[in-house]
Short mmCIF file of C-alpha atoms in Angstrom, two decimals:
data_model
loop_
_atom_site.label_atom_id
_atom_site.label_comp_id
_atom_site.label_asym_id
_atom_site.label_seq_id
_atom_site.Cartn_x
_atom_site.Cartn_y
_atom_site.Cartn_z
CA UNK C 24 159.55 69.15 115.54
CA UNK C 25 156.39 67.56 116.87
CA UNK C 26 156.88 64.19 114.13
CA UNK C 27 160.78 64.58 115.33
CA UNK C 28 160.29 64.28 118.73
CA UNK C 29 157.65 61.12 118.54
CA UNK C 30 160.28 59.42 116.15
CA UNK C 31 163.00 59.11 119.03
CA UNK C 32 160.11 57.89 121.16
CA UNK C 33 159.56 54.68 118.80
CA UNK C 34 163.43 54.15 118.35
CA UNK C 35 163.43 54.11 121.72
CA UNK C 36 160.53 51.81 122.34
CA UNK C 37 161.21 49.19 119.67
CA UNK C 38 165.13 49.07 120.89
CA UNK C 39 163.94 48.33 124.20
CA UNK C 40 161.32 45.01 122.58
CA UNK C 41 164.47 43.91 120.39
CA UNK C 42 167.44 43.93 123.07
CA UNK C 43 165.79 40.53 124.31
CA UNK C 44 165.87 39.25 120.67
CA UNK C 45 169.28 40.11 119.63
CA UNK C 46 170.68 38.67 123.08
CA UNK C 47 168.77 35.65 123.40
CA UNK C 48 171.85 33.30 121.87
CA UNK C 49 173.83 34.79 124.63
CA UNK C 50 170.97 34.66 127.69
CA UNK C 51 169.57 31.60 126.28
CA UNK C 52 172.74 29.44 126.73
CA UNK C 53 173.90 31.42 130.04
CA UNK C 54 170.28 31.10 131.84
CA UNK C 55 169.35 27.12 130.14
CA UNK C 56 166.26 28.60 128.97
CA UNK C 57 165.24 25.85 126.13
CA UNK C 58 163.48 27.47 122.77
CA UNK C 59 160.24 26.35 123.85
CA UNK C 60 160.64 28.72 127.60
CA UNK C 61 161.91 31.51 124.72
CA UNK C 62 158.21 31.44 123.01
CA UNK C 63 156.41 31.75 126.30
CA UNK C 64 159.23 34.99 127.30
CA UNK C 65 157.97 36.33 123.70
CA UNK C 66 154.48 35.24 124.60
CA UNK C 67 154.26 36.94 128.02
CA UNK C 68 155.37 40.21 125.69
CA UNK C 69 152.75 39.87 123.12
CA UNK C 70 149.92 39.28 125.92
CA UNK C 71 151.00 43.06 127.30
CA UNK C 72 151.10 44.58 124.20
CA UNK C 73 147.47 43.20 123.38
CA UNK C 74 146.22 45.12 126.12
CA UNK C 75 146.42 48.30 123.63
CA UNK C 76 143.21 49.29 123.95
CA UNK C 77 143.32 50.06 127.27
CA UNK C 78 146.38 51.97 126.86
CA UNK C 79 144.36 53.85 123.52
CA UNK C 80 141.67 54.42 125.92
CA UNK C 81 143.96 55.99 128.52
CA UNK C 82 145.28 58.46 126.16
CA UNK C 83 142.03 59.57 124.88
CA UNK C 84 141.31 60.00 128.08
CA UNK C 85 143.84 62.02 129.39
CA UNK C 86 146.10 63.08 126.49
CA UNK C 87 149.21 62.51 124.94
CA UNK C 88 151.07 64.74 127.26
CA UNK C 89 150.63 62.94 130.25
CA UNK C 90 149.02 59.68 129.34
CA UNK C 91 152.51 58.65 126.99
CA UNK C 92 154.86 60.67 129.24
CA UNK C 93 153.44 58.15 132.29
CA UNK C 94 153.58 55.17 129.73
CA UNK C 95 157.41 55.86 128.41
CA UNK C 96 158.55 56.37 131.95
CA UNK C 97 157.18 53.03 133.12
CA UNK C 98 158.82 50.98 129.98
CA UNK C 99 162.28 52.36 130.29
CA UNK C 100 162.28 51.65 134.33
CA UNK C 101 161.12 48.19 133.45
CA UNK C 102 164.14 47.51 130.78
CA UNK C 103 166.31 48.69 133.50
CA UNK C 104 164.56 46.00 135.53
CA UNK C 105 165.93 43.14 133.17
CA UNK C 106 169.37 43.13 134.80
CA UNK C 107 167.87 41.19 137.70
CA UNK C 108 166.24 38.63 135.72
CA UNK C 109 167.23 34.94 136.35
CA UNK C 110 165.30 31.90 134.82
CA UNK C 111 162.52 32.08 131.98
CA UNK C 112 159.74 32.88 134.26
CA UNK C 113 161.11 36.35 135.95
CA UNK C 114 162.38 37.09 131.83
CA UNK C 115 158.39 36.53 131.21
CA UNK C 116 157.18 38.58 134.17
CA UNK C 117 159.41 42.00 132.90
CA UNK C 118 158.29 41.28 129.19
CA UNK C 119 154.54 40.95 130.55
CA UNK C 120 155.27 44.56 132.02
CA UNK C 121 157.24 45.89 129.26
CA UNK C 122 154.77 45.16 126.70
CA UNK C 123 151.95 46.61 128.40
CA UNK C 124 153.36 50.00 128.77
CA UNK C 125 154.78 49.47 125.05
CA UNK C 126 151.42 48.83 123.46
CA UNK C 127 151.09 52.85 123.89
CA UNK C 128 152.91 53.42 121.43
CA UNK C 129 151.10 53.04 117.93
CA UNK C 130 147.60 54.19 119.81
CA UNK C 131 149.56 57.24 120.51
CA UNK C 132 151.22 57.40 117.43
CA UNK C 133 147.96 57.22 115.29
CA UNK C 134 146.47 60.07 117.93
CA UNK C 135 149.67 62.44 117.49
CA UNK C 136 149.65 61.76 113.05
CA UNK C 137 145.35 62.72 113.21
CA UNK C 138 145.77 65.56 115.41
CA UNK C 139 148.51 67.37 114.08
CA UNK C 140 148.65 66.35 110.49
CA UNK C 141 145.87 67.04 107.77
CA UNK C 142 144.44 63.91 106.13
CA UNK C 143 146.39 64.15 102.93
CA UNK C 144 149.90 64.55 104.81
CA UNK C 145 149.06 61.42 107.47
CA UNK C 146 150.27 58.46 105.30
CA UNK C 147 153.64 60.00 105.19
CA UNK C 148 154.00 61.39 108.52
CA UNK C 149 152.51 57.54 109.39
CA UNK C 150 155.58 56.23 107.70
CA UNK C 151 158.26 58.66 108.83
CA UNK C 152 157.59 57.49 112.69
CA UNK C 153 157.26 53.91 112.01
CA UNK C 154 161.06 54.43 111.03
CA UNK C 155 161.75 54.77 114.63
CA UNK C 156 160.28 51.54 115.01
CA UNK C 157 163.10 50.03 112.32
CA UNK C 158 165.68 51.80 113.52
CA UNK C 159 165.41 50.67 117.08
CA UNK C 160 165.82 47.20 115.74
CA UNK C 161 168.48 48.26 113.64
CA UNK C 162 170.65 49.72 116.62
CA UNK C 163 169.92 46.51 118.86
CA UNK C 164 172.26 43.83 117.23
CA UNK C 165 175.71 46.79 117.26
CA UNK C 166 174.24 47.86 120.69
CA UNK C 167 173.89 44.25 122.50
CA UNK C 168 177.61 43.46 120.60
CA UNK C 169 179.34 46.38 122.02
CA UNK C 170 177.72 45.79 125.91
CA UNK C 171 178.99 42.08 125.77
CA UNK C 172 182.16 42.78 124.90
CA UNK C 173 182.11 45.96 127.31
CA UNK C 174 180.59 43.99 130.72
CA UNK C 175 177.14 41.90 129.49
CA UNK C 176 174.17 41.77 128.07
CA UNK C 177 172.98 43.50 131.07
CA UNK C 178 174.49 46.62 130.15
CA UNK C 179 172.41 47.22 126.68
CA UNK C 180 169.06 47.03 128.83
CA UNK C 181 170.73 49.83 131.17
CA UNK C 182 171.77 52.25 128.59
CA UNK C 183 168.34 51.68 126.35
CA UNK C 184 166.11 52.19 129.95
CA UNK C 185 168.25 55.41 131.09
CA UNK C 186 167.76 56.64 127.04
CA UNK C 187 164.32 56.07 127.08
CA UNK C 188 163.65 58.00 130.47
CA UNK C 189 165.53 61.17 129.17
CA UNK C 190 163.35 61.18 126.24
CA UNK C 191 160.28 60.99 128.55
CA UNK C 192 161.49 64.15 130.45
CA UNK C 193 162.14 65.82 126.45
CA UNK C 194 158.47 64.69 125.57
CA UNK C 195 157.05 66.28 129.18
CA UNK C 196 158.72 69.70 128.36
CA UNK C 197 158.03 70.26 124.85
CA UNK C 198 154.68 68.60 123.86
CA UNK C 199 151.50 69.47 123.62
CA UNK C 200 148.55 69.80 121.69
CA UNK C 201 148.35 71.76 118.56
CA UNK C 202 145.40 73.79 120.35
CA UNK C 203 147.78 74.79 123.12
CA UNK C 204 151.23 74.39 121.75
CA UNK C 205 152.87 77.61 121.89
CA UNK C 206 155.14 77.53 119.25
CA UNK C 207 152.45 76.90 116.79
CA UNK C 208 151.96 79.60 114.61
CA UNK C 209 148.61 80.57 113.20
CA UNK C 210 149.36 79.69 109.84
CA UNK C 211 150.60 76.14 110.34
CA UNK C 212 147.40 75.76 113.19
CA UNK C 213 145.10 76.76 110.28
CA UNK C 214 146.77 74.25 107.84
CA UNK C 215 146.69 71.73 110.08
CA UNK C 216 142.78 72.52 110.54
CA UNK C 217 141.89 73.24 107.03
CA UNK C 218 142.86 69.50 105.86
CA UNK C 219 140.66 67.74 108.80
CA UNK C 220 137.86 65.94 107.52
CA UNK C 221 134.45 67.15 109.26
CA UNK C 222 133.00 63.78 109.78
CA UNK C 223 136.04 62.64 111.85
CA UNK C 224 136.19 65.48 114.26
CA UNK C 225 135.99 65.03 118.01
CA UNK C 226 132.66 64.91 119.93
CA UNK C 227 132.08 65.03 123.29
CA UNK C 228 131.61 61.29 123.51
CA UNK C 229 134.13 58.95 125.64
CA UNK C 230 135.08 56.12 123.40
CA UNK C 231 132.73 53.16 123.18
CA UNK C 232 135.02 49.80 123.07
CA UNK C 233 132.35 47.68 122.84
CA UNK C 234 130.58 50.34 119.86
CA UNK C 235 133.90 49.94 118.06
CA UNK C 236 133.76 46.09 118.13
CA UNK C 237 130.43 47.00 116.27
CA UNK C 238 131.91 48.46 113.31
CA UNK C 239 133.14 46.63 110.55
CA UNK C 240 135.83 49.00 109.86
CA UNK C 241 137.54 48.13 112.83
CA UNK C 242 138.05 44.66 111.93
CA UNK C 243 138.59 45.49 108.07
CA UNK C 244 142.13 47.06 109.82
CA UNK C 245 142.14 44.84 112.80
CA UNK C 246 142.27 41.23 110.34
CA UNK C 247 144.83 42.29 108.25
CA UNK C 248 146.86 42.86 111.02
CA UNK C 249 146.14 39.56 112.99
CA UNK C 250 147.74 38.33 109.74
CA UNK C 251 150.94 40.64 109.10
CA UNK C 252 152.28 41.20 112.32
CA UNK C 253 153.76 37.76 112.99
CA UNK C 254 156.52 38.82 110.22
CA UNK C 255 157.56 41.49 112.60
CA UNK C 256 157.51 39.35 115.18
CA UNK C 257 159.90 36.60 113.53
CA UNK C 258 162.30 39.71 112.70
CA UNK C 259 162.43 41.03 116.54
CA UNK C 260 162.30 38.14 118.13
CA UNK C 261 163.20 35.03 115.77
CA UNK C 262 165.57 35.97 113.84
CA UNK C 263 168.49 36.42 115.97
CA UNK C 264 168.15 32.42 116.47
CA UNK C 265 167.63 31.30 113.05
CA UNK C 266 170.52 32.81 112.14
CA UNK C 267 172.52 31.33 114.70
CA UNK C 268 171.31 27.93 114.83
CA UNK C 269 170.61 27.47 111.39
CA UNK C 270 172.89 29.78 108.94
CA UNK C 271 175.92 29.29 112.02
CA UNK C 272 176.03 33.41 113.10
CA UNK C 273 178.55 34.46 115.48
CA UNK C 274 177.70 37.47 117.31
CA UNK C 275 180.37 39.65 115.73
CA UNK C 276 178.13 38.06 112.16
CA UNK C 277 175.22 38.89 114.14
CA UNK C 278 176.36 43.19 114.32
CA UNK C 279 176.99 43.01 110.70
CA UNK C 280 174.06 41.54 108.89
CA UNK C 281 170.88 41.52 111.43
CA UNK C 282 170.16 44.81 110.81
CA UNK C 283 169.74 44.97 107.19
CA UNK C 284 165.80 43.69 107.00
CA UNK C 285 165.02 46.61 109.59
CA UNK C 286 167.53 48.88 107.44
CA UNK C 287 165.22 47.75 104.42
CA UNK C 288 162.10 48.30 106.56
CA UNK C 289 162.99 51.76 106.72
CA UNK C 290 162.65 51.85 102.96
CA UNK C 291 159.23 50.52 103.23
CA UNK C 292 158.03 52.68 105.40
CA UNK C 293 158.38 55.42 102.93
CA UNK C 294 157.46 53.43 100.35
CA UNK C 295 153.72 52.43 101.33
CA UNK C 296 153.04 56.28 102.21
CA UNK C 297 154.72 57.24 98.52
CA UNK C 298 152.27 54.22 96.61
CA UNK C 299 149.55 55.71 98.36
CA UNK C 300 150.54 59.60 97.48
CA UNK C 301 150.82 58.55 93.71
CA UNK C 302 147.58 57.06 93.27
CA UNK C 303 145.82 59.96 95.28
CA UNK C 304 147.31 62.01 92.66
CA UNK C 305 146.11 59.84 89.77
CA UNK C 306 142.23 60.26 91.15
CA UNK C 307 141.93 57.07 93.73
CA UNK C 308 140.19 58.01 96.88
CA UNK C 309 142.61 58.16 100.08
CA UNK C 310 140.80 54.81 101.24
CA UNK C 311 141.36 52.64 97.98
CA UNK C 312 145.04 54.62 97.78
CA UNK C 313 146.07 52.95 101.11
CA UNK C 314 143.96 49.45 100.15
CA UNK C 315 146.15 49.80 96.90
CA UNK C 316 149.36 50.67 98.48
CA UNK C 317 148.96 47.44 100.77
CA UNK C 318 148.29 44.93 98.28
CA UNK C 319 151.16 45.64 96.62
CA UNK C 320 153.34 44.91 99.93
CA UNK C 321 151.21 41.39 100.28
CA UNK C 322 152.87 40.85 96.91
CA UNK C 323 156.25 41.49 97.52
CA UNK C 324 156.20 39.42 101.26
CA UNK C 325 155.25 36.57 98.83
CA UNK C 326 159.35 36.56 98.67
CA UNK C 327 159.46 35.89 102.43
CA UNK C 328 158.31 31.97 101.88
CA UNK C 329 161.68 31.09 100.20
CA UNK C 330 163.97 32.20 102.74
CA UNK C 331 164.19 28.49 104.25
CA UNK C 332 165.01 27.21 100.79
CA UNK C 333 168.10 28.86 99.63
CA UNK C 334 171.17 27.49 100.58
CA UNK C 335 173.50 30.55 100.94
CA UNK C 336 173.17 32.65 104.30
CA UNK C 337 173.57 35.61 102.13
CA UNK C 338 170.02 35.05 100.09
CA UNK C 339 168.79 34.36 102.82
CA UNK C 340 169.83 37.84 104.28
CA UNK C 341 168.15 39.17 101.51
CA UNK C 342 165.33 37.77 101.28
CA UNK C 343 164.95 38.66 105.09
CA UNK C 344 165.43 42.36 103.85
CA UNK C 345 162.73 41.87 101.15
CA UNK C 346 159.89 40.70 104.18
CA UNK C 347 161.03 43.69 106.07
CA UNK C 348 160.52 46.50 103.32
CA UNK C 349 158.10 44.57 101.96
CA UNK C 350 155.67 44.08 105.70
CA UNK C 351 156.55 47.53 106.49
CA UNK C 352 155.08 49.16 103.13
CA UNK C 353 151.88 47.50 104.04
CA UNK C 354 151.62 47.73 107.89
CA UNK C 355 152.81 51.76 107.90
CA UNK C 356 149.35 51.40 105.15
CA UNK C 357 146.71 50.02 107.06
CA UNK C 358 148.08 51.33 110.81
CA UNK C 359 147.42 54.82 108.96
CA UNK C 360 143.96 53.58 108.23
CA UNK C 361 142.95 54.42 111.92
CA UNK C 362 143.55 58.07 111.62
CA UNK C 363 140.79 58.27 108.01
CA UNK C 364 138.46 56.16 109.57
CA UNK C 365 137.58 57.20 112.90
CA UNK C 366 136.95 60.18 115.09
CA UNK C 367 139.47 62.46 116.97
CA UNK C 368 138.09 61.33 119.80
CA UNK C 369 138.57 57.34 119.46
CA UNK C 370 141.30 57.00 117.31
CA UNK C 371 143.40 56.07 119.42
CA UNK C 372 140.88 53.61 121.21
CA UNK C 373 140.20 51.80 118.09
CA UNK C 374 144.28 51.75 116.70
CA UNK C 375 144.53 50.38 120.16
CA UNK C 376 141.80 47.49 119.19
CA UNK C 377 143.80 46.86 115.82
CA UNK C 378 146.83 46.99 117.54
CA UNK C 379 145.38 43.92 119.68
CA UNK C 380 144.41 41.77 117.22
CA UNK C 381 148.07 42.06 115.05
CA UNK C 382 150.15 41.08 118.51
CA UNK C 383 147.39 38.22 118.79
CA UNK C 384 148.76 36.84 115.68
CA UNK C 385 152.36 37.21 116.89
CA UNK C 386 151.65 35.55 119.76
CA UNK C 387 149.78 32.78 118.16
CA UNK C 388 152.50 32.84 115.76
CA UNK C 389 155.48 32.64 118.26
CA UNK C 390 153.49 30.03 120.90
CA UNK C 391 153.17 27.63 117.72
CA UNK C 392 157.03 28.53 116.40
CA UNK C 393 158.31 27.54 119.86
CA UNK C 394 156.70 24.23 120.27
CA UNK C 395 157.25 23.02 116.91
CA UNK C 396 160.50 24.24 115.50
CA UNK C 397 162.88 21.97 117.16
CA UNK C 398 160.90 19.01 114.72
CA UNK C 399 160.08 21.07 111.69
CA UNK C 400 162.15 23.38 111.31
CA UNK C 401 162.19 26.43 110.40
CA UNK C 402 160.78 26.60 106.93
CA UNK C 403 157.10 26.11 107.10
CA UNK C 404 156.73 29.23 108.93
CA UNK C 405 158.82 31.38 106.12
CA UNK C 406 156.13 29.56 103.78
CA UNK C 407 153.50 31.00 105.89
CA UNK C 408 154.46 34.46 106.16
CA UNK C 409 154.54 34.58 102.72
CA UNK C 410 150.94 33.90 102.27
CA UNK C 411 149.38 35.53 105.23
CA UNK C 412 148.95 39.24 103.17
CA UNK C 413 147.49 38.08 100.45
CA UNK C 414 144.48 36.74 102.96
CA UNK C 415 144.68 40.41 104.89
CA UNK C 416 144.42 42.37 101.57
CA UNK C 417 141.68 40.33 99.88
CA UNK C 418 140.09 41.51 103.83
CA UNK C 419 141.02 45.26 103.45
CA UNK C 420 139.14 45.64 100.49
CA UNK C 421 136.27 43.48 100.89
CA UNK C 422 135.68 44.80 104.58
CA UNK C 423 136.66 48.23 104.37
CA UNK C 424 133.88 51.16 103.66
CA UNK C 425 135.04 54.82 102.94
CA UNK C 426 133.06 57.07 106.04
CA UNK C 427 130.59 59.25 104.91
#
């Protein structure tokens, strides 16, 4: 019920970050916003979101209760907000906002999957939620379709903000922590217990930001997702265009294919949780399982560098869908990785600090795409997505080292 209820919560929150992305053709054209005002509106949204540490810190501070109930109220009444938008810079403004309460998301994800799951069961309760996160993007290009044929694109920020506050009021009434949940039975409490490791468990300690920046398994995670987030962020947020401009998508083509590489995502985020559960079972330590389970994802995004080279839309489509399974079997991986190697306490804190660095690389990413894709095109940048894992797993394993 618990894993349930926090799924809805990321559907929610990445349909919210991918209505802007499926609409942009649409609000682009109506508002004169050129593609290089676009990468600073995807910018603003990446420089919220990198403030995740502060948001990781909040709810190890406070709690998930609260601290994400506060956090998922604020993002839905800012979506709402986007209806009054006119011109790149007040678009910028709301995505500033709307990212910042939106980084709480993973930090509270990675808190909810170590307290309530024991260590063995946390890759695939990892993956299960990150499918909220694909199928939010999957409901956005059907969802912004039907409200501008409806009334506007105005209407598919409405719904997804009044969605998104009803869930907030669900979250309020029925979470809690497994010490004080009362529906928790003493069997499943124990279970839950029983597969904790000891050398992870909570002190009494605040979490230390600047004793996390200290460790070198922070940035073993935090690297290799500086260097594999920027695929997400060309799926969210690029893709939409490239399609248009470049394979010729109407928005009616738009509803029908865009959704496959999240669809496909899905499938990866099962599938990086299910490599790592088969080598745990063949021996390899729950570290080197996820490390493994990774690397092969690095090798399949390799596909992602020949999307600008094919010359039908439809390989192109698929090749899309490869990057998407193919990032999310290795980013459900190493987001996971927060939960085995650090305290109860500061998990969230230091998924927070990860969480940083990979929306630094989309925003490097998308700053760079923006100002240069009008000349280049937009092939260079498929090229380099498909090389950028490779670099983040040769860092998992080399920076990595299992706790004691």
């Amino acid at each position: 019920m618990i894993l349930a209820l926090f799924v809805g919560a990321m559907i929610l929150n990445y349909l919210a970050r991918s209505v802007l992305g499926v609409a942009a053709p649409v609000i682009l054209a109506e508002q004169s916003i050129s593609t290089q005002q676009y990468s600073w509106i995807t910018g603003a949204f990446q420089i919220g979101v990198m403030l995740q540490p502060l948001a990781g810190y909040l709810l190890d501070g406070t709690g998930l209760r609260i601290g994400f109930w506060l956090c998922a109220t604020i993002w839905s009444l800012v979506t709402m907000a986007h209806v009054f938008a006119g011109g790149w810079v007040s678009f910028a403004a709301l995505r500033g906002l709307l990212g910042l309460a939106e980084g709480s998301a993973q930090p509270a994800g990675q808190k909810l999957v170590a307290e309530w799951f024991p260590a063995r069961e946390r890759g695939a309760a990892g993956g299960i939620y990150n499918i909220g996160a694909s199928f939010g993007a999957v409901l956005a290009p059907p969802l912004v379709a039907w409200a501008v044929a409806v009334q506007s694109w105005r209407l598919a920020f409405v719904v997804t903000g009044l969605l998104g506050l009803v869930w907030s009021l669900a979250w309020l009434r029925w979470y809690n922590a497994p010490q004080r949940h009362t529906g928790l039975s003493d069997a499943e409490r124990t279970h839950i217990l029983a597969g904790q490791e000891v050398a992870l468990a909570a002190d009494t300690e605040r979490p230390s930001i600047l004793a996390l920046l200290r460790r070198r398994n922070l940035w073993g995670i935090a690297l290799p997702r500086l260097l594999a987030d920027p695929a997400w962020g060309m799926l969210s947020f690029w893709m939409p265009l490239y399609l248009v401009r470049v394979r010729h998508f109407d928005l009616t083509q738009l509803a029908i294919f865009a959704w496959l590489p999240f669809l496909a995502a899905d499938l990866g985020c099962l599938f990086g949780p299910a490599v790592a559960a088969f080598l745990g079972r063949r021996g390899v330590s729950l570290v080197n399982a996820r490390r493994g389970a990774f690397t092969l994802g690095a090798v399949m995004m390799t596909g992602m560098a020949l999307v600008g080279t094919v010359t039908s839309p439809y390989a192109a489509i698929a090749l899309l869908c490869l990057g998407g399974f193919a990032h999310q079997t290795l980013s459900v991986t190493v987001i996971t990785m927060a939960s085995d190697l650090f305290r109860r306490n500061e998990v969230a804190t230091a998924a927070g600090l990860a969480g940083l660095a990979g929306n630094l690389g989309v925003l490097v990413f998308s700053l760079v795409l923006g100002r240069m894709v009008d000349v280049v095109g937009y092939g260079p940048f498929f090229i380099l997505l498909g090389g950028l894992d490779l670099a983040g797993a040769i860092l998992l394993w080399t920076l990595v080292r299992k706790p004691a």
